[in-house]
């Protein structure tokens, strides 16, 4: 069974977002991105995004849909409504000292005056793709004339509305729980054979074996087939 880590979950989403870097609004790839968003069910607010709409939030949501992560990266076509979803889930950060993580979402307010904690209307959203001591990098849709572009931002970014922190740990745990009893075809056959021949009891094949258990299985195998 392939185990999913939190970092792998973050990378899955970020990789999809980065695959659109350089995309221009109005191109076939842009249409594909929007078409994927419109496949989300239930469709947020029952609104089908058009090819002419602003699409920064739809970009994030479409990437979430394509990576199979809409359970933790909440789909929306509007930034402010998206923020509300993270606030309800307790995954919203607007404190000034918050440092984003790889895979977080960064929200902008272009009307931010820079005085005090900004609680204004969010105008734009981006995906955080790298973080260091000096700032962070993003990939964002509907920017620079309608493109998907990578940007560099500082930790004291003036127009920062806040950050959403999808629960990648919960996603990884759910994936691993769902896959717990799923085995590759060759393992299924081997587990059945070992149980049939008394080599192993077949219980929890994903559990690690102690040295004593391994030696016992080898001993059983030896006794079972030593005369053959």
XYZ file of N, CA and C in Angstrom:
684
model
N 0.837 -1.178 0.000
C 0.000 0.000 0.000
C 0.888 1.249 0.000
N 0.598 2.193 -0.872
C 1.342 3.436 -0.927
C 0.762 4.398 0.096
N 1.587 4.850 1.034
C 1.142 5.769 2.061
C 1.311 7.206 1.578
N 0.367 8.048 1.862
C 0.402 9.453 1.472
C 0.839 10.285 2.665
N 1.872 11.110 2.487
C 2.310 12.003 3.549
C 1.693 13.383 3.350
N 1.738 14.206 4.401
C 1.226 15.568 4.286
C 1.979 16.344 3.213
N 3.313 16.178 3.160
C 4.106 16.901 2.165
C 3.747 16.462 0.750
N 3.486 15.177 0.573
C 3.083 14.688 -0.747
C 1.729 15.257 -1.148
N 0.838 15.405 -0.182
C -0.467 16.001 -0.468
C -0.299 17.454 -0.903
N 0.538 18.206 -0.189
C 0.798 19.590 -0.573
C 1.382 19.655 -1.984
N 2.340 18.790 -2.259
C 3.000 18.790 -3.568
C 2.036 18.447 -4.694
N 1.083 17.571 -4.409
C 0.115 17.183 -5.435
C -0.680 18.395 -5.913
N -1.155 19.182 -4.971
C -1.940 20.368 -5.321
C -1.067 21.435 -5.994
N 0.087 21.720 -5.411
C 0.969 22.751 -5.965
C 1.428 22.381 -7.372
N 1.689 21.117 -7.607
C 2.130 20.679 -8.930
C 1.074 20.937 -9.992
N -0.180 20.698 -9.645
C -1.260 20.981 -10.593
C -1.320 22.477 -10.876
N -1.227 23.292 -9.823
C -1.272 24.745 -10.011
C -0.116 25.222 -10.882
N 1.071 24.710 -10.640
C 2.241 25.133 -11.415
C 2.169 24.673 -12.873
N 1.416 23.624 -13.136
C 1.315 23.136 -14.517
C 0.626 24.155 -15.424
N -0.062 25.135 -14.830
C -0.741 26.166 -15.610
C 0.091 27.453 -15.742
N 1.283 27.483 -15.168
C 2.099 28.696 -15.209
C 2.322 29.138 -16.659
N 2.084 30.410 -16.910
C 2.232 30.956 -18.251
C 0.963 30.931 -19.077
N -0.087 30.300 -18.565
C -1.342 30.211 -19.303
C -1.961 31.599 -19.490
N -2.535 31.830 -20.644
C -3.183 33.104 -20.952
C -4.690 32.910 -21.037
N -5.407 33.870 -20.482
C -6.862 33.849 -20.545
C -7.323 33.832 -21.998
N -8.320 33.017 -22.294
C -8.874 32.929 -23.640
C -8.293 31.823 -24.488
N -7.258 31.154 -24.003
C -6.633 30.061 -24.741
C -7.373 28.756 -24.457
N -7.119 27.716 -25.258
C -7.758 26.416 -24.982
C -7.452 25.888 -23.582
N -6.234 26.133 -23.084
C -5.892 25.650 -21.744
C -6.711 26.383 -20.684
N -6.921 27.667 -20.868
C -7.776 28.421 -19.955
C -9.203 27.875 -19.984
N -9.704 27.589 -21.174
C -11.057 27.034 -21.283
C -11.147 25.683 -20.567
N -10.087 24.884 -20.689
C -10.058 23.589 -20.006
C -10.105 23.786 -18.495
N -9.324 24.728 -17.977
C -9.308 25.023 -16.552
C -10.709 25.379 -16.057
N -11.387 26.258 -16.786
C -12.734 26.682 -16.394
C -13.723 25.527 -16.516
N -13.583 24.730 -17.562
C -14.468 23.564 -17.725
C -14.338 22.604 -16.550
N -13.109 22.431 -16.069
C -12.900 21.551 -14.918
C -13.557 22.134 -13.676
N -13.464 23.438 -13.503
C -14.140 24.070 -12.363
C -15.644 23.804 -12.424
N -16.217 23.938 -13.579
C -17.668 23.789 -13.715
C -18.153 22.354 -13.542
N -17.225 21.412 -13.409
C -17.591 20.032 -13.117
C -17.774 19.782 -11.618
N -17.354 20.723 -10.793
C -17.442 20.544 -9.342
C -18.909 20.408 -8.926
N -19.185 19.434 -8.080
C -20.531 19.226 -7.559
C -20.493 19.100 -6.042
N -21.339 19.828 -5.328
C -22.235 20.838 -5.901
C -21.446 22.048 -6.391
N -21.909 22.659 -7.457
C -21.248 23.828 -8.003
C -21.463 25.000 -7.050
N -20.377 25.621 -6.570
C -20.530 26.699 -5.588
C -21.516 27.775 -6.022
N -22.497 28.003 -5.177
C -23.548 29.001 -5.403
C -24.281 28.783 -6.726
N -24.183 27.554 -7.263
C -24.863 27.175 -8.515
C -24.490 28.117 -9.661
N -23.286 28.677 -9.587
C -22.865 29.622 -10.618
C -21.825 28.976 -11.527
N -22.122 28.931 -12.809
C -21.193 28.387 -13.791
C -20.287 29.508 -14.293
N -18.998 29.363 -14.038
C -18.028 30.386 -14.441
C -17.904 30.406 -15.963
N -17.874 31.603 -16.524
C -17.728 31.755 -17.976
C -16.264 32.011 -18.326
N -15.945 31.904 -19.599
C -14.568 32.125 -20.054
C -14.145 33.589 -19.940
N -15.085 34.502 -19.765
C -14.751 35.920 -19.677
C -14.679 36.417 -18.230
N -15.067 35.582 -17.263
C -15.047 35.993 -15.859
C -13.617 36.109 -15.330
N -13.437 36.953 -14.311
C -12.207 36.904 -13.527
C -12.120 35.514 -12.899
N -10.919 34.965 -12.817
C -10.870 33.546 -12.472
C -9.800 33.167 -11.438
N -9.334 34.106 -10.612
C -8.292 33.732 -9.653
C -8.786 32.671 -8.664
N -10.000 32.850 -8.125
C -10.548 31.860 -7.194
C -10.915 30.571 -7.923
N -11.443 30.701 -9.129
C -11.769 29.513 -9.921
C -10.503 28.735 -10.280
N -9.399 29.454 -10.480
C -8.112 28.789 -10.747
C -7.729 27.888 -9.577
N -7.751 28.436 -8.367
C -7.418 27.651 -7.179
C -8.374 26.470 -7.038
N -9.650 26.721 -7.227
C -10.668 25.685 -7.044
C -10.563 24.594 -8.101
N -10.287 24.989 -9.337
C -10.137 24.009 -10.408
C -8.934 23.108 -10.144
N -7.844 23.695 -9.662
C -6.658 22.896 -9.325
C -6.961 21.944 -8.174
N -7.770 22.406 -7.217
C -8.184 21.531 -6.116
C -8.999 20.355 -6.646
N -9.907 20.634 -7.562
C -10.743 19.590 -8.155
C -9.884 18.589 -8.932
N -8.940 19.111 -9.716
C -8.114 18.235 -10.537
C -7.163 17.376 -9.703
N -6.802 17.855 -8.512
C -5.928 17.066 -7.646
C -6.715 16.222 -6.641
N -8.049 16.292 -6.722
C -8.897 15.488 -5.842
C -8.929 15.964 -4.407
N -8.816 17.283 -4.195
C -8.675 17.808 -2.843
C -9.745 18.817 -2.443
N -10.900 18.755 -3.048
C -11.943 19.728 -2.704
C -12.487 19.531 -1.288
N -12.127 18.433 -0.636
C -12.554 18.237 0.751
C -11.793 19.142 1.703
N -10.602 19.606 1.294
C -9.800 20.466 2.175
C -9.457 21.804 1.522
N -9.484 21.872 0.188
C -9.257 23.135 -0.529
C -10.612 23.523 -1.090
N -11.306 24.339 -0.335
C -12.730 24.550 -0.557
C -12.992 25.327 -1.843
N -13.785 24.764 -2.749
C -14.032 25.424 -4.039
C -14.973 26.603 -3.920
N -14.634 27.658 -4.638
C -15.447 28.865 -4.729
C -14.980 29.648 -5.954
N -15.854 30.524 -6.448
C -15.472 31.362 -7.579
C -15.228 32.802 -7.139
N -15.404 33.076 -5.843
C -15.178 34.410 -5.311
C -14.274 34.359 -4.094
N -13.340 35.285 -3.999
C -12.365 35.275 -2.906
C -13.011 35.427 -1.535
N -13.920 36.370 -1.414
C -14.506 36.634 -0.107
C -15.318 35.441 0.385
N -16.061 34.799 -0.497
C -16.821 33.611 -0.108
C -15.892 32.461 0.235
N -14.760 32.390 -0.437
C -13.787 31.345 -0.132
C -13.218 31.549 1.269
N -12.915 32.787 1.623
C -12.411 33.086 2.962
C -13.405 32.618 4.026
N -14.678 32.859 3.810
C -15.697 32.467 4.788
C -15.671 30.965 5.043
N -15.416 30.190 4.005
C -15.362 28.732 4.162
C -14.218 28.329 5.084
N -13.065 28.982 4.918
C -11.918 28.661 5.774
C -12.119 29.192 7.190
N -12.773 30.303 7.324
C -13.068 30.819 8.660
C -13.957 29.853 9.424
N -14.973 29.320 8.770
C -15.875 28.363 9.420
C -15.143 27.088 9.827
N -14.144 26.720 9.019
C -13.402 25.487 9.283
C -12.249 25.694 10.269
N -12.031 26.937 10.709
C -10.925 27.222 11.620
C -9.571 27.134 10.958
N -9.531 27.373 9.629
C -8.274 27.265 8.866
C -7.882 28.609 8.259
N -8.299 29.698 8.889
C -8.029 31.035 8.371
C -7.048 31.766 9.288
N -6.056 32.476 8.697
C -5.052 33.224 9.450
C -4.932 34.632 8.879
N -5.181 35.627 9.716
C -4.952 37.001 9.279
C -4.040 37.755 10.246
N -3.484 37.029 11.239
C -2.554 37.655 12.164
C -1.259 38.032 11.422
N -0.688 39.172 11.794
C 0.458 39.711 11.065
C 1.698 38.830 11.138
N 1.834 38.044 12.208
C 3.045 37.247 12.360
C 2.913 35.833 11.786
N 1.801 35.547 11.112
C 1.643 34.217 10.531
C 2.606 34.052 9.360
N 3.312 32.928 9.333
C 4.201 32.603 8.229
C 3.578 31.475 7.421
N 3.340 31.719 6.134
C 2.650 30.709 5.330
C 3.488 29.459 5.122
N 2.808 28.404 4.744
C 3.454 27.148 4.396
C 3.199 26.841 2.921
N 4.065 26.016 2.392
C 3.931 25.511 1.031
C 2.539 24.908 0.848
N 1.780 25.414 -0.120
C 0.431 24.902 -0.358
C -0.663 25.719 0.282
N -0.302 26.719 1.107
C -1.310 27.638 1.656
C -1.865 28.532 0.547
N -2.939 29.242 0.846
C -3.519 30.211 -0.085
C -3.344 31.611 0.484
N -2.918 32.535 -0.364
C -2.669 33.920 0.040
C -3.721 34.825 -0.600
N -4.391 35.614 0.248
C -5.447 36.508 -0.230
C -4.991 37.967 -0.146
N -5.321 38.729 -1.184
C -4.946 40.131 -1.283
C -6.171 41.043 -1.098
N -5.901 42.223 -0.589
C -6.879 43.318 -0.600
C -6.168 44.533 -1.176
N -6.494 44.898 -2.401
C -5.792 45.990 -3.083
C -6.079 47.353 -2.448
N -7.098 47.429 -1.590
C -7.428 48.693 -0.928
C -6.789 48.815 0.457
N -5.941 47.859 0.823
C -5.299 47.892 2.133
C -4.439 49.155 2.273
N -4.633 49.896 3.349
C -3.870 51.131 3.568
C -2.524 50.871 4.231
N -2.352 49.653 4.768
C -1.117 49.328 5.469
C -1.163 49.685 6.936
N -2.254 50.268 7.403
C -2.397 50.663 8.811
C -3.239 49.630 9.558
N -2.618 48.924 10.505
C -3.352 47.957 11.316
C -3.702 46.690 10.555
N -4.494 45.831 11.211
C -4.896 44.558 10.620
C -5.948 44.807 9.536
N -5.658 44.358 8.337
C -6.588 44.557 7.226
C -7.743 43.573 7.326
N -8.953 44.075 7.323
C -10.149 43.228 7.329
C -11.067 43.604 6.168
N -10.465 44.195 5.127
C -11.249 44.637 3.978
C -11.658 43.500 3.067
N -12.268 43.868 1.968
C -12.778 42.902 0.999
C -11.618 42.300 0.201
N -11.566 40.976 0.128
C -10.492 40.302 -0.604
C -10.721 40.417 -2.107
N -9.667 40.768 -2.832
C -9.763 40.974 -4.275
C -9.086 39.892 -5.114
N -8.199 39.115 -4.496
C -7.368 38.216 -5.295
C -6.850 37.095 -4.403
N -6.526 35.943 -4.998
C -5.997 34.810 -4.243
C -4.902 34.129 -5.048
N -3.900 33.599 -4.330
C -2.767 32.930 -4.960
C -2.404 31.687 -4.160
N -1.648 30.789 -4.786
C -1.157 29.574 -4.133
C 0.297 29.795 -3.736
N 0.623 29.524 -2.481
C 2.004 29.653 -2.004
C 2.795 28.431 -2.456
N 3.880 28.668 -3.202
C 4.650 27.557 -3.774
C 6.048 27.421 -3.179
N 6.483 28.395 -2.385
C 7.790 28.326 -1.718
C 7.834 29.392 -0.641
N 8.562 29.099 0.448
C 8.675 30.024 1.568
C 10.112 30.033 2.072
N 10.648 31.223 2.367
C 11.947 31.328 3.018
C 11.898 32.474 4.018
N 13.040 32.801 4.612
C 13.078 33.823 5.658
C 12.701 35.206 5.149
N 12.912 35.455 3.869
C 12.691 36.788 3.325
C 11.305 37.003 2.715
N 10.612 35.920 2.448
C 9.300 36.056 1.824
C 8.797 34.741 1.283
N 7.927 34.818 0.300
C 7.364 33.598 -0.278
C 7.033 33.828 -1.748
N 6.940 32.733 -2.477
C 6.600 32.757 -3.897
C 5.191 32.222 -4.072
N 4.527 32.741 -5.094
C 3.158 32.308 -5.380
C 3.004 31.977 -6.857
N 1.952 31.226 -7.153
C 1.458 31.109 -8.517
C -0.005 31.510 -8.448
N -0.443 32.375 -9.365
C -1.781 32.946 -9.268
C -2.393 33.159 -10.643
N -3.682 32.917 -10.711
C -4.404 33.087 -11.966
C -4.996 34.479 -12.086
N -5.354 34.824 -13.317
C -6.005 36.102 -13.597
C -5.154 37.289 -13.131
N -3.880 37.254 -13.448
C -2.975 38.340 -13.094
C -2.130 38.702 -14.314
N -1.560 39.918 -14.296
C -0.709 40.327 -15.408
C -1.418 40.299 -16.748
N -2.659 40.769 -16.787
C -3.402 40.751 -18.044
C -4.127 39.456 -18.316
N -4.448 38.722 -17.256
C -5.240 37.499 -17.411
C -4.443 36.225 -17.451
N -3.175 36.286 -17.075
C -2.327 35.104 -17.135
C -2.263 34.368 -15.792
N -1.643 33.192 -15.818
C -1.219 32.503 -14.598
C 0.276 32.747 -14.482
N 0.683 33.448 -13.424
C 2.079 33.849 -13.275
C 2.603 33.526 -11.885
N 3.913 33.385 -11.782
C 4.575 33.245 -10.491
C 5.024 34.616 -10.013
N 4.858 34.854 -8.707
C 5.205 36.141 -8.119
C 6.036 35.934 -6.856
N 6.772 36.982 -6.482
C 7.526 36.989 -5.231
C 6.878 37.993 -4.284
N 6.605 37.570 -3.037
C 5.965 38.434 -2.059
C 6.789 38.468 -0.775
N 6.722 39.576 -0.047
C 7.436 39.703 1.226
C 6.522 39.310 2.374
N 7.119 38.954 3.506
C 6.319 38.568 4.669
C 5.515 39.742 5.225
N 5.966 40.954 4.955
C 5.208 42.129 5.404
C 4.457 42.778 4.245
N 4.000 41.945 3.328
C 3.263 42.405 2.147
C 2.143 43.364 2.549
N 2.145 44.545 1.976
C 1.171 45.558 2.353
C -0.262 45.123 2.066
N -0.471 44.460 0.958
C -1.834 44.151 0.523
C -2.324 42.781 1.018
N -1.684 42.288 2.055
C -2.059 40.973 2.577
C -3.377 41.025 3.331
N -4.366 40.296 2.862
C -5.635 40.151 3.582
C -5.535 39.025 4.590
N -4.824 37.943 4.215
C -4.648 36.820 5.117
C -4.344 35.544 4.358
N -4.290 34.449 5.092
C -3.933 33.150 4.522
C -4.952 32.085 4.915
N -5.212 31.190 3.985
C -5.986 29.988 4.276
C -5.020 28.812 4.319
N -5.222 27.930 5.280
C -4.320 26.798 5.477
C -5.095 25.489 5.337
N -5.217 24.962 4.115
C -5.919 23.685 3.936
C -5.314 22.590 4.816
N -6.153 21.696 5.302
C -5.711 20.661 6.245
C -5.172 19.452 5.485
N -3.942 19.586 4.994
C -3.326 18.501 4.230
C -3.091 17.261 5.082
N -2.851 17.452 6.361
C -2.648 16.311 7.250
C -3.907 15.448 7.305
N -5.062 16.088 7.404
C -6.318 15.345 7.432
C -6.551 14.628 6.110
N -6.196 15.291 5.002
C -6.355 14.652 3.694
C -5.497 13.393 3.597
N -4.223 13.501 4.016
C -3.333 12.346 3.954
C -3.850 11.211 4.826
N -4.337 11.554 6.024
C -4.865 10.525 6.925
C -6.072 9.829 6.319
N -6.946 10.598 5.663
C -8.135 10.009 5.036
C -7.748 9.087 3.894
N -6.766 9.501 3.104
C -6.296 8.650 2.001
C -5.728 7.339 2.533
N -4.927 7.428 3.570
C -4.296 6.236 4.122
C -5.320 5.311 4.764
N -6.337 5.883 5.395
C -7.389 5.051 5.985
C -8.181 4.334 4.895
N -8.457 5.047 3.799
C -9.225 4.455 2.701
C -8.450 3.360 2.004
N -7.116 3.499 1.973
C -6.281 2.532 1.252
C -5.743 1.416 2.138
N -6.131 1.428 3.430
C -5.531 0.512 4.382
C -5.636 -0.944 3.965
N -6.798 -1.330 3.461
C -7.023 -2.740 3.132
C -6.860 -3.042 1.653
N -6.377 -2.063 0.890
C -6.168 -2.295 -0.537
C -4.740 -2.757 -0.776
N -4.581 -3.879 -1.441
C -3.274 -4.455 -1.689
C -3.035 -4.619 -3.188
N -1.758 -4.553 -3.634
C -1.455 -4.889 -5.026
C -1.870 -6.328 -5.306
N -2.148 -6.649 -6.560
C -2.654 -7.976 -6.906
C -1.710 -9.085 -6.466
N -0.379 -8.860 -6.615
C 0.562 -9.903 -6.228
C 0.546 -10.135 -4.719
N 0.296 -9.066 -3.947
C 0.252 -9.200 -2.493
C -1.007 -9.928 -2.055
N -2.124 -9.673 -2.720
C -3.370 -10.355 -2.385
C -3.197 -11.865 -2.531
N -2.586 -12.282 -3.618
C -2.362 -13.711 -3.867
C -1.424 -14.303 -2.821
N -0.361 -13.591 -2.506
C 0.621 -14.096 -1.547
C 0.037 -14.191 -0.144
N -0.748 -13.207 0.241
C -1.367 -13.211 1.576
C -2.323 -14.385 1.710
N -3.116 -14.637 0.642
C -4.054 -15.757 0.662
C -3.312 -17.086 0.762
N -2.189 -17.201 0.024
C -1.392 -18.439 0.063
C -0.814 -18.672 1.450
N -0.250 -17.630 2.064
C 0.359 -17.766 3.384
C -0.677 -18.173 4.427
N -1.864 -17.614 4.318
C -2.922 -17.964 5.269
C -3.384 -19.396 5.069
N -3.557 -19.795 3.814
C -4.017 -21.151 3.486
C -3.047 -22.212 3.990
N -1.751 -21.912 3.926
C -0.730 -22.890 4.292
C -0.219 -22.728 5.726
N -0.888 -21.885 6.501
C -0.539 -21.763 7.911
C 0.749 -21.013 8.180
N 1.237 -20.246 7.205
C 2.472 -19.489 7.402
C 2.189 -18.194 8.151
N 1.059 -17.593 7.847
C 0.637 -16.353 8.499
C -0.857 -16.415 8.741
N -1.329 -15.685 9.757
C -2.759 -15.707 10.033
C -3.539 -14.780 9.113
N -2.825 -13.947 8.341
C -3.484 -13.076 7.369
C -4.111 -11.833 7.970
N -3.962 -11.625 9.284
C -4.559 -10.453 9.926
C -3.697 -9.212 9.688
N -4.346 -8.108 9.380
C -3.700 -6.806 9.182
C -2.387 -6.938 8.416
N -2.442 -7.229 7.108
C -1.227 -7.397 6.322
C -0.394 -6.134 6.203
N -0.941 -4.972 6.611
C -0.174 -3.730 6.549
C 0.677 -3.506 7.797
N 0.481 -4.335 8.830
C 1.221 -4.152 10.076
C 2.662 -4.623 9.911
N 3.594 -3.969 10.640
C 4.991 -4.385 10.622
C 5.152 -5.653 11.452
N 6.057 -6.547 10.993
C 6.328 -7.790 11.713
C 7.542 -7.605 12.612
N 7.459 -8.121 13.831
C 8.624 -8.131 14.713
C 9.579 -9.228 14.246
N 10.784 -9.222 14.793
C 11.741 -10.278 14.441
C 11.194 -11.641 14.842
N 10.557 -11.694 15.992
C 10.004 -12.967 16.455
C 8.930 -13.481 15.495
N 8.067 -12.568 15.012
C 7.023 -12.968 14.083
C 7.611 -13.423 12.748
N 8.633 -12.718 12.272
C 9.266 -13.095 11.019
C 9.921 -14.462 11.134
N 10.647 -14.694 12.235
C 11.296 -15.992 12.446
C 10.250 -17.096 12.539
N 9.135 -16.819 13.190
C 8.067 -17.809 13.303
C 7.513 -18.176 11.933
N 7.296 -17.195 11.073
C 6.780 -17.473 9.729
C 7.776 -18.295 8.919
N 9.071 -17.967 9.061
C 10.098 -18.754 8.363
C 10.137 -20.194 8.889
N 9.981 -20.333 10.186
C 9.988 -21.659 10.806
C 8.796 -22.479 10.321
N 7.629 -21.853 10.246
C 6.443 -22.539 9.744
C 6.628 -22.952 8.286
N 7.237 -22.062 7.514
C 7.483 -22.378 6.102
C 8.414 -23.576 5.990
N 9.465 -23.573 6.792
C 10.429 -24.679 6.764
C 9.743 -26.001 7.100
N 8.939 -26.004 8.170
C 8.283 -27.232 8.570
C 7.250 -27.699 7.566
N 6.585 -26.759 6.912
C 5.539 -27.105 5.959
C 6.102 -27.757 4.714
N 7.288 -27.310 4.259
C 7.774 -27.740 2.947
C 9.139 -28.430 2.994
N 9.616 -28.811 4.184
C 10.936 -29.401 4.280
C 11.056 -30.755 3.592
N 9.937 -31.469 3.450
C 9.987 -32.790 2.852
C 9.742 -32.760 1.362
N 9.409 -31.600 0.812
C 9.103 -31.497 -0.625
C 10.374 -31.231 -1.447
